[in-house]
CSV table of C-alpha atoms and ligand atoms in Angstrom, one decimal:
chain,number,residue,atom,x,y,z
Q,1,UNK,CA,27.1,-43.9,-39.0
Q,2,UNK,CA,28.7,-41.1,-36.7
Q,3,UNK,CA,27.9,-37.9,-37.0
Q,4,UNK,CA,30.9,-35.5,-37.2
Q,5,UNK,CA,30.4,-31.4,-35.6
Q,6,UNK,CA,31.6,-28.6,-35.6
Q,7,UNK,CA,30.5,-25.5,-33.8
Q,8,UNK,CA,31.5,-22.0,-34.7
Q,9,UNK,CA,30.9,-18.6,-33.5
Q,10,UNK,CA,28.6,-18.2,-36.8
Q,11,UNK,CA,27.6,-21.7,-38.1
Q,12,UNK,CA,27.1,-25.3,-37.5
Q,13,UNK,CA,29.1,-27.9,-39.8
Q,14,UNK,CA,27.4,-31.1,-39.9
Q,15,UNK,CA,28.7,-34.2,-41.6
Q,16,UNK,CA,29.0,-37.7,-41.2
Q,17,UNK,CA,31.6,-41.1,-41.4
Q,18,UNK,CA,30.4,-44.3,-42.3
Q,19,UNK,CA,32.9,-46.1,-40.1
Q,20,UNK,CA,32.7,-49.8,-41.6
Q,21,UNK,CA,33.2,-48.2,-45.1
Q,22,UNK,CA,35.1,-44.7,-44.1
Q,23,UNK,CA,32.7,-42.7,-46.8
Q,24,UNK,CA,32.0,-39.3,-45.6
Q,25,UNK,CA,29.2,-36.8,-46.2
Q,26,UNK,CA,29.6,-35.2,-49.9
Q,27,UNK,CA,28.5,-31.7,-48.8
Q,28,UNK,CA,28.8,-30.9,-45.3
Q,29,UNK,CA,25.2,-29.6,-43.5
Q,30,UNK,CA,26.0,-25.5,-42.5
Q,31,UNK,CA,23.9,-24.2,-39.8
Q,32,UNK,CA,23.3,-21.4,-38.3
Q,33,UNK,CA,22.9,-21.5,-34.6
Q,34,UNK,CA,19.2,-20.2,-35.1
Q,35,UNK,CA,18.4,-22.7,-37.7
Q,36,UNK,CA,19.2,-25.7,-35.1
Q,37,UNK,CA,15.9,-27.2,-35.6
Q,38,UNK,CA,16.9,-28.2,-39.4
Q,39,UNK,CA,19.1,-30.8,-38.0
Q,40,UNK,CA,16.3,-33.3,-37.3
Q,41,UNK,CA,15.3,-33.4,-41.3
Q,42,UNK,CA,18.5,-33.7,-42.8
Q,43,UNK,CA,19.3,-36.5,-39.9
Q,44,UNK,CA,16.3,-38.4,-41.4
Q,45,UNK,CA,17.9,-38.2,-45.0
Q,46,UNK,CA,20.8,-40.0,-44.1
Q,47,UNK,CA,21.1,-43.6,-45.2
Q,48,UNK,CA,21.8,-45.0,-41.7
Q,49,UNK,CA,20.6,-43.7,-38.7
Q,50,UNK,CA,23.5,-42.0,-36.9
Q,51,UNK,CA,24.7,-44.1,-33.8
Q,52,UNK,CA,27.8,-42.0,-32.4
Q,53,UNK,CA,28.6,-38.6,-32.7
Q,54,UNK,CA,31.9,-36.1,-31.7
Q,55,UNK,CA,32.2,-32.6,-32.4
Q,56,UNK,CA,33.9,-29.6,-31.3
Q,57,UNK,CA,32.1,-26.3,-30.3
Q,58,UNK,CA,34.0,-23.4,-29.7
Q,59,UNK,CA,30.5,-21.2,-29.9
Q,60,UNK,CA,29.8,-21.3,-26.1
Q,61,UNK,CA,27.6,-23.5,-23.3
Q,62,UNK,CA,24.5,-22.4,-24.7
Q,63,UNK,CA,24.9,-23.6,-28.4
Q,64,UNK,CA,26.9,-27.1,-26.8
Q,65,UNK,CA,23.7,-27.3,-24.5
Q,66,UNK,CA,21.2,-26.8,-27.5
Q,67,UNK,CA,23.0,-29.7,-30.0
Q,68,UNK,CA,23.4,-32.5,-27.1
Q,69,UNK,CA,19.7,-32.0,-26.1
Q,70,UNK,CA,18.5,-31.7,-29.8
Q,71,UNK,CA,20.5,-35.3,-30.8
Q,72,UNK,CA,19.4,-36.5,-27.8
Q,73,UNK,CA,15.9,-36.0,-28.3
Q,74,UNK,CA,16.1,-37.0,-31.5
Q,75,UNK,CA,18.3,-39.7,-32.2
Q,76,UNK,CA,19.1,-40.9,-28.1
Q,77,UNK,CA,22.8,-40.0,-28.7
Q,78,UNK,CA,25.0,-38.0,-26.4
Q,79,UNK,CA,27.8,-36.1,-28.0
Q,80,UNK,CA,31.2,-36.8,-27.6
Q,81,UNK,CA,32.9,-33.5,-27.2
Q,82,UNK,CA,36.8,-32.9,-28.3
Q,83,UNK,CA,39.2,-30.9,-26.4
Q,84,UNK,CA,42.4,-29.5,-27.5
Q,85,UNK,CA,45.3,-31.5,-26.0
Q,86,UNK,CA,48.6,-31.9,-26.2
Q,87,UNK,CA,48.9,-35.0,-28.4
Q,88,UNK,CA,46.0,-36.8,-30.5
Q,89,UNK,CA,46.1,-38.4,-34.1
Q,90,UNK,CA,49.5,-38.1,-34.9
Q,91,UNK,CA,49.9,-34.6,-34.3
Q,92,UNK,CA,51.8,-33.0,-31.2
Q,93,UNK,CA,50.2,-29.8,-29.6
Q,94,UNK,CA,52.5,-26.3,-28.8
Q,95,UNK,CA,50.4,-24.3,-27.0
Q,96,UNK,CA,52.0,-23.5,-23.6
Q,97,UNK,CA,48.6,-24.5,-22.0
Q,98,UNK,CA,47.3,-27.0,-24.8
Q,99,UNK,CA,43.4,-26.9,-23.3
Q,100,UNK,CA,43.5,-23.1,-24.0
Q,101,UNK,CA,44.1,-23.6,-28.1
Q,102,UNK,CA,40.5,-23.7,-29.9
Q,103,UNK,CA,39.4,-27.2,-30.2
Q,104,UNK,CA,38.7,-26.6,-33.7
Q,105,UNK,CA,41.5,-25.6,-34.2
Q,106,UNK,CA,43.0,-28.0,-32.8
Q,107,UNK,CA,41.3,-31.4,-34.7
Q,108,UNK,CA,41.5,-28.8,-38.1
Q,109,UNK,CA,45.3,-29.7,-37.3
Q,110,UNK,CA,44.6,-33.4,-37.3
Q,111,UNK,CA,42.6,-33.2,-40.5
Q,112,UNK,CA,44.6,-31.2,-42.5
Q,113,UNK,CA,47.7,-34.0,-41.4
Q,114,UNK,CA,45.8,-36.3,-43.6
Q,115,UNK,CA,46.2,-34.2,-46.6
Q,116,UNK,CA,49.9,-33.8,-47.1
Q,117,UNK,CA,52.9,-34.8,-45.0
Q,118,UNK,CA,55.1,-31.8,-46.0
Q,119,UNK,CA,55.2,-28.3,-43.6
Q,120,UNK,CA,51.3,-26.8,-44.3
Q,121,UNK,CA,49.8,-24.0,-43.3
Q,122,UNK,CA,45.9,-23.5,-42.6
Q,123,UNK,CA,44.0,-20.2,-43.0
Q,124,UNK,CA,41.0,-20.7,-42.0
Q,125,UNK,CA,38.6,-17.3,-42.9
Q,126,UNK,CA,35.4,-18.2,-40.6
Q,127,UNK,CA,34.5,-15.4,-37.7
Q,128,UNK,CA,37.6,-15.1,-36.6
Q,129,UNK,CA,40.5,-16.0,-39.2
Q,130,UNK,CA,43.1,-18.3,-37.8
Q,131,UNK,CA,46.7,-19.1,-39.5
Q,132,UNK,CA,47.9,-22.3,-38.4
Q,133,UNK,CA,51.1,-23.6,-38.6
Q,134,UNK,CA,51.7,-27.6,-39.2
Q,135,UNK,CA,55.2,-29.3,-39.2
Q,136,UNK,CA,56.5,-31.9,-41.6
Q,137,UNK,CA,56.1,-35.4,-41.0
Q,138,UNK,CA,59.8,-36.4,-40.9
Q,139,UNK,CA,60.5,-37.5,-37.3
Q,140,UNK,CA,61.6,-41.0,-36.7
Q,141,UNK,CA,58.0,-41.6,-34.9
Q,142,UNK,CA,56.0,-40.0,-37.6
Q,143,UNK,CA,54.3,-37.3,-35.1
Q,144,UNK,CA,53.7,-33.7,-36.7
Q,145,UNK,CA,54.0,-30.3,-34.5
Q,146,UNK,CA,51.7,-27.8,-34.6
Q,147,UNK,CA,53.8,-24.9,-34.1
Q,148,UNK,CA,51.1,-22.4,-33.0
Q,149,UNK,CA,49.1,-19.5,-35.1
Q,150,UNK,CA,47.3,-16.3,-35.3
Q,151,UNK,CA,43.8,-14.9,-34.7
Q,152,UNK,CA,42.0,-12.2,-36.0
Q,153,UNK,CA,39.1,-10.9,-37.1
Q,154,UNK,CA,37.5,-12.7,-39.7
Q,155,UNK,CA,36.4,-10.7,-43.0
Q,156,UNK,CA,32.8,-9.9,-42.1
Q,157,UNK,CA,33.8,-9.3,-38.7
Q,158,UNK,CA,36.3,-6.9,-40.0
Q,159,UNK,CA,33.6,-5.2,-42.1
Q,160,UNK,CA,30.5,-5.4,-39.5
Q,161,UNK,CA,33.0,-3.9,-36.9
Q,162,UNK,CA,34.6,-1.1,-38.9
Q,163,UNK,CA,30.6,-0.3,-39.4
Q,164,UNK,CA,29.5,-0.2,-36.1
Q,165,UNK,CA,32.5,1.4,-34.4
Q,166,UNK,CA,32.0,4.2,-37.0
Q,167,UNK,CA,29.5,7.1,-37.4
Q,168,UNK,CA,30.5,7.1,-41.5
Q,169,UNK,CA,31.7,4.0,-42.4
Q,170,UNK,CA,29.1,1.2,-44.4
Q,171,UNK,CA,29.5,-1.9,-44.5
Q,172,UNK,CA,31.8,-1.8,-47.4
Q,173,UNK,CA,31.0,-4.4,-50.5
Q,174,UNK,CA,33.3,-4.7,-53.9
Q,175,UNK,CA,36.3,-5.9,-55.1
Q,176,UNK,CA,39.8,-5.1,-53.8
Q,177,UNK,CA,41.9,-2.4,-56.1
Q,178,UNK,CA,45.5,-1.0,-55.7
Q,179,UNK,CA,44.3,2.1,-54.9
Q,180,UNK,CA,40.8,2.9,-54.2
Q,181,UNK,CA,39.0,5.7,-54.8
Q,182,UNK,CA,35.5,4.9,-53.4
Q,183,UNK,CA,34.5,3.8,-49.6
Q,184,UNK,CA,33.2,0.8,-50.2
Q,185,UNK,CA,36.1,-0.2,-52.0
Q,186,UNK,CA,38.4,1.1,-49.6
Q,187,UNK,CA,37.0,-0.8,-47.2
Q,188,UNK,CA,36.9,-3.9,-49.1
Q,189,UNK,CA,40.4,-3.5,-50.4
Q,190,UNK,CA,41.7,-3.1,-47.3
Q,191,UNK,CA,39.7,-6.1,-45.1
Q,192,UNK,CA,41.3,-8.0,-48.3
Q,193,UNK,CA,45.0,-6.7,-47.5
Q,194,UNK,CA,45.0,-7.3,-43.9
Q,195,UNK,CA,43.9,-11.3,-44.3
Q,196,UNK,CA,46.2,-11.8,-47.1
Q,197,UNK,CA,48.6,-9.3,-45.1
Q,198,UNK,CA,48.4,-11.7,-42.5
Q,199,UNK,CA,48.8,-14.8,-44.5
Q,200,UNK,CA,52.0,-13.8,-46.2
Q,201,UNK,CA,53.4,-12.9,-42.6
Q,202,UNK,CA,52.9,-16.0,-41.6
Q,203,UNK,CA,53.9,-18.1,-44.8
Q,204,UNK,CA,57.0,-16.2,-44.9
Q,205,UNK,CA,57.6,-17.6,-41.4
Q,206,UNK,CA,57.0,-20.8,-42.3
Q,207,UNK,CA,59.8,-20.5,-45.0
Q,208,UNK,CA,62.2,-19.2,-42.3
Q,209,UNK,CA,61.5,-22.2,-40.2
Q,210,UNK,CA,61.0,-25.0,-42.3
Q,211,UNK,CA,63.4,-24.0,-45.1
Q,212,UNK,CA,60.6,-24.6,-48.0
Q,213,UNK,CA,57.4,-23.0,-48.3
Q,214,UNK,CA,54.8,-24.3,-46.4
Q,215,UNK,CA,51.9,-25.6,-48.5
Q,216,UNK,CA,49.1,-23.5,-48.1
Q,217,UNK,CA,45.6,-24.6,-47.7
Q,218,UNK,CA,41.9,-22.5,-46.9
Q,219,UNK,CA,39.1,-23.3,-45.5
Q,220,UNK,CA,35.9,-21.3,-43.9
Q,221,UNK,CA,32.9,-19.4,-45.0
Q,222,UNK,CA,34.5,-16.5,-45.8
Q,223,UNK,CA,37.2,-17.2,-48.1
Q,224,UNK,CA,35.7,-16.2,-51.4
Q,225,UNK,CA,35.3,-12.7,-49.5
Q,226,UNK,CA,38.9,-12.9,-49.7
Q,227,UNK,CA,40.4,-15.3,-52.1
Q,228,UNK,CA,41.2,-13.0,-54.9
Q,229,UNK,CA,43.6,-10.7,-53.2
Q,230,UNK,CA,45.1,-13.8,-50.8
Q,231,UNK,CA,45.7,-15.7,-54.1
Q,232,UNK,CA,47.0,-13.0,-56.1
Q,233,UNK,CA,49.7,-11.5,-53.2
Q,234,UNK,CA,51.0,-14.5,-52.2
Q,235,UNK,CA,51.6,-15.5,-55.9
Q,236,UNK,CA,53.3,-12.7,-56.3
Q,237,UNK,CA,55.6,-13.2,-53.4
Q,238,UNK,CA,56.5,-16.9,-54.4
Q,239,UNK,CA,57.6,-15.0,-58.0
Q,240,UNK,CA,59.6,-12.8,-56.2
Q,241,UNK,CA,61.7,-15.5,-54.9
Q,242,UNK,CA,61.5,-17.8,-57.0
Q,243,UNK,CA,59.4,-20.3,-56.2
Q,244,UNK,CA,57.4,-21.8,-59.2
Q,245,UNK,CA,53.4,-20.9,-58.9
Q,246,UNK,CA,51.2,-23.0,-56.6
Q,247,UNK,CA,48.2,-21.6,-55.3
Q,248,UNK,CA,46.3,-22.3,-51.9
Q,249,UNK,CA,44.6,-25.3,-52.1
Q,250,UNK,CA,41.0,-25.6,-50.9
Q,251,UNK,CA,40.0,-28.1,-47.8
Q,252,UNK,CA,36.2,-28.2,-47.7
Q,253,UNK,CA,36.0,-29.5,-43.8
Q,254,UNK,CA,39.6,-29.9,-41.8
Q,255,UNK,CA,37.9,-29.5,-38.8
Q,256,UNK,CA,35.2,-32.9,-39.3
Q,257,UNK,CA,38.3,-34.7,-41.4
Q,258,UNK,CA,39.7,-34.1,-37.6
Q,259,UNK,CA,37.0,-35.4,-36.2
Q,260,UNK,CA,36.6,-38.4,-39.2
Q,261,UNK,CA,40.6,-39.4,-37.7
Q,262,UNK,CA,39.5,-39.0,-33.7
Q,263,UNK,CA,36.3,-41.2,-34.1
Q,264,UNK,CA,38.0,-44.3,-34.6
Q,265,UNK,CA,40.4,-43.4,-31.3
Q,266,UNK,CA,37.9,-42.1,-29.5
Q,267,UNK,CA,34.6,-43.7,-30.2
X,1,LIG,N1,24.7,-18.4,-45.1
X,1,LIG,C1,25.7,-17.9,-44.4
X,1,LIG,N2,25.4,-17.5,-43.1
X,1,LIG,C2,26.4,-17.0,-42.4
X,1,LIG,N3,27.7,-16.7,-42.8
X,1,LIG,C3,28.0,-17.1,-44.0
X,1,LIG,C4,27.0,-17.7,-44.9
X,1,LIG,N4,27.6,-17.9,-46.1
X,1,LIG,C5,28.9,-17.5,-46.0
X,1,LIG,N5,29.1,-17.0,-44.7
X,1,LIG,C6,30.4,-16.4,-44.3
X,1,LIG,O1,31.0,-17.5,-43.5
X,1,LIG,C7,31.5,-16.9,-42.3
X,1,LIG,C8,31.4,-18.0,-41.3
X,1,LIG,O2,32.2,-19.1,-41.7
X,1,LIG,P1,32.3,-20.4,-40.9
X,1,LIG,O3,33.4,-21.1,-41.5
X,1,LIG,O4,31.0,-21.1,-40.8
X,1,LIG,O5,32.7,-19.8,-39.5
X,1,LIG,P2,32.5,-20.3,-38.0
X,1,LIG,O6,33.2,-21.6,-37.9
X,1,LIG,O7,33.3,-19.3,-37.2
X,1,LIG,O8,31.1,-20.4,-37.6
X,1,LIG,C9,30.7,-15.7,-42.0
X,1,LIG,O9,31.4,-14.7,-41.3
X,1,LIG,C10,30.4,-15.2,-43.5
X,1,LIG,O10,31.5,-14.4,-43.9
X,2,LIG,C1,39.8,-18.5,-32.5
X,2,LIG,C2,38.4,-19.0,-32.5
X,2,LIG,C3,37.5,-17.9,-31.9
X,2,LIG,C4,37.9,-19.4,-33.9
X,2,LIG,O1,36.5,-19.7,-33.9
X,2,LIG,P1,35.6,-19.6,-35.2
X,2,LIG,O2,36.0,-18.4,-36.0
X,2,LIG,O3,36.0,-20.9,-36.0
X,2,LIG,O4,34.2,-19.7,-34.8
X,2,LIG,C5,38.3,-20.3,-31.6
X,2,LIG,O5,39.2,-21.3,-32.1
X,2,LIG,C6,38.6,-20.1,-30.1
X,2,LIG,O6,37.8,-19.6,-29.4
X,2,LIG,N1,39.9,-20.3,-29.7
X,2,LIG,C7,40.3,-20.2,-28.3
X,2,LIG,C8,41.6,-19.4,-28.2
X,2,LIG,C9,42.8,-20.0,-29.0
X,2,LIG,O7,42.6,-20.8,-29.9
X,2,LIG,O8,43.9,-19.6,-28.6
């Protein structure tokens, strides 16, 4: 068994490939960095004892430093850590300095390759919120292009900022309205706009480029902060020009199907 991570700037996402079988975890394990220590018992659940493991960690040194010593001590493995480069699985990286892309972004790339071969797009809604552009797979050798993608300020970023740069502002809850009449809807209503804001600028790019809409998928821990108003405008955009309804899809782990794709190259 080889244990599949993933390190973000909130949590850990923990799962596992059974690479005789290629069965993966059901439910991946979410961590955050504090809670470490819960590794070791749901390690000890598994059915096999984990022999290998890769990850990515774009969290920093410290939380890297804290996972290889914890699996090290625990199960005598060293972690295989994944950098971004500029072609792995299938897919070929744009960055103008490939290292500099996130590395989970990168292998999220890879993973979501495995899901569809038409032009897709990933939002991922974690701390930060990337949009991430993937080409079709219609070259002669197969390869996909990652065409590049935004960052910004994931949802409760958004929200925990707006409330600390502020001497007024909450840290606004509730549900996003046309036109709100209440702070902690305005606030809410309008961390909603900007992601899906955001989304539509880039899935209107994607049209431009590809000449079809690019499938979109969604991914991260804060997505249902978001999903109604991303769902609804983008629907309503796709109306407008006449594209028949589809709505995002939902991809529970891109980054450790990534990583499920790497581990038999790299491992
Ligand atoms: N139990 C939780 N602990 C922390 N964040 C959570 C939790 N449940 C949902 N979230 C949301 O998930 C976001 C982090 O999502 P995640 O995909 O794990 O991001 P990252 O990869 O950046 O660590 C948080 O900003 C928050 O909005
Ligand atoms: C953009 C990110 C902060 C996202 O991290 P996350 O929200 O998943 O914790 C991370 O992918 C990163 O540090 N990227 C490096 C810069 C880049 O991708 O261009």
């Amino acid at each position: 068994m080889i244990l599949l991570i993933d390190a973000g700037n909130t949590r850990i996402k923990i799962g596992w490939l059974d690479s005789a079988s290629g069965r993966r975890e059901k439910v991946a394990l979410a961590l955050r960095h504090a809670d470490m220590a819960e590794l070791r018992s749901w390690a000890n659940q598994l059915e096999s004892a984990p022999l290998a493991a890769i990850g990515v960690n774009v969290a920093g040194p410290d939380v890297g430093r804290s996972l290889a010593e914890t699996l090290r001590r625990d199960h005598s493995l060293e972690i295989r850590w994944v950098e971004s480069r500029r072609m792995a699985g299938g897919v070929r990286n744009a960055y103008e300095d490939a290292g500099q892309l996130g590395a989970d972004r990168w292998v999220s790339m890879i993973g979501l390759a495995r899901h569809t071969d038409d032009a897709a797009m990933l939002a991922t809604f974690g701390t930060a919120t990337t949009l991430d552009t993937l080409g079709p797979r219609n070259a002669p050798d197969g390869v996909r292009l990652f065409h590049g993608g935004l960052i910004l300020p994931g949802p409760e970023l958004m929200r925990t900022s707006l409330a600390a740069g502020t001497a007024n502002l909450p840290e606004g809850k509730g549900v996003a309205v046309a036109f709100p009449t209440h702070t902690h809807r305005a606030i809410a209503t309008g961390i909603a706009a900007a992601q899906a804001g955001a989304v539509l600028r880039q899935w209107r790019e994607g049209l431009e480029i590809f000449g079809t809409p690019p499938v979109v998928y969604s991914t991260g821990g804060g997505w249902n902060i978001v999903e109604a108003e991303v769902q609804r405008l983008l629907a309503r955009s796709r109306n407008d020009l006449g594209f028949k309804s589809e709505p995002i899809r939902w991809l529970h782990s891109p980054v450790l199907d990534g990583l499920a794709r790497l581990a038999a190259e790299l491992l």
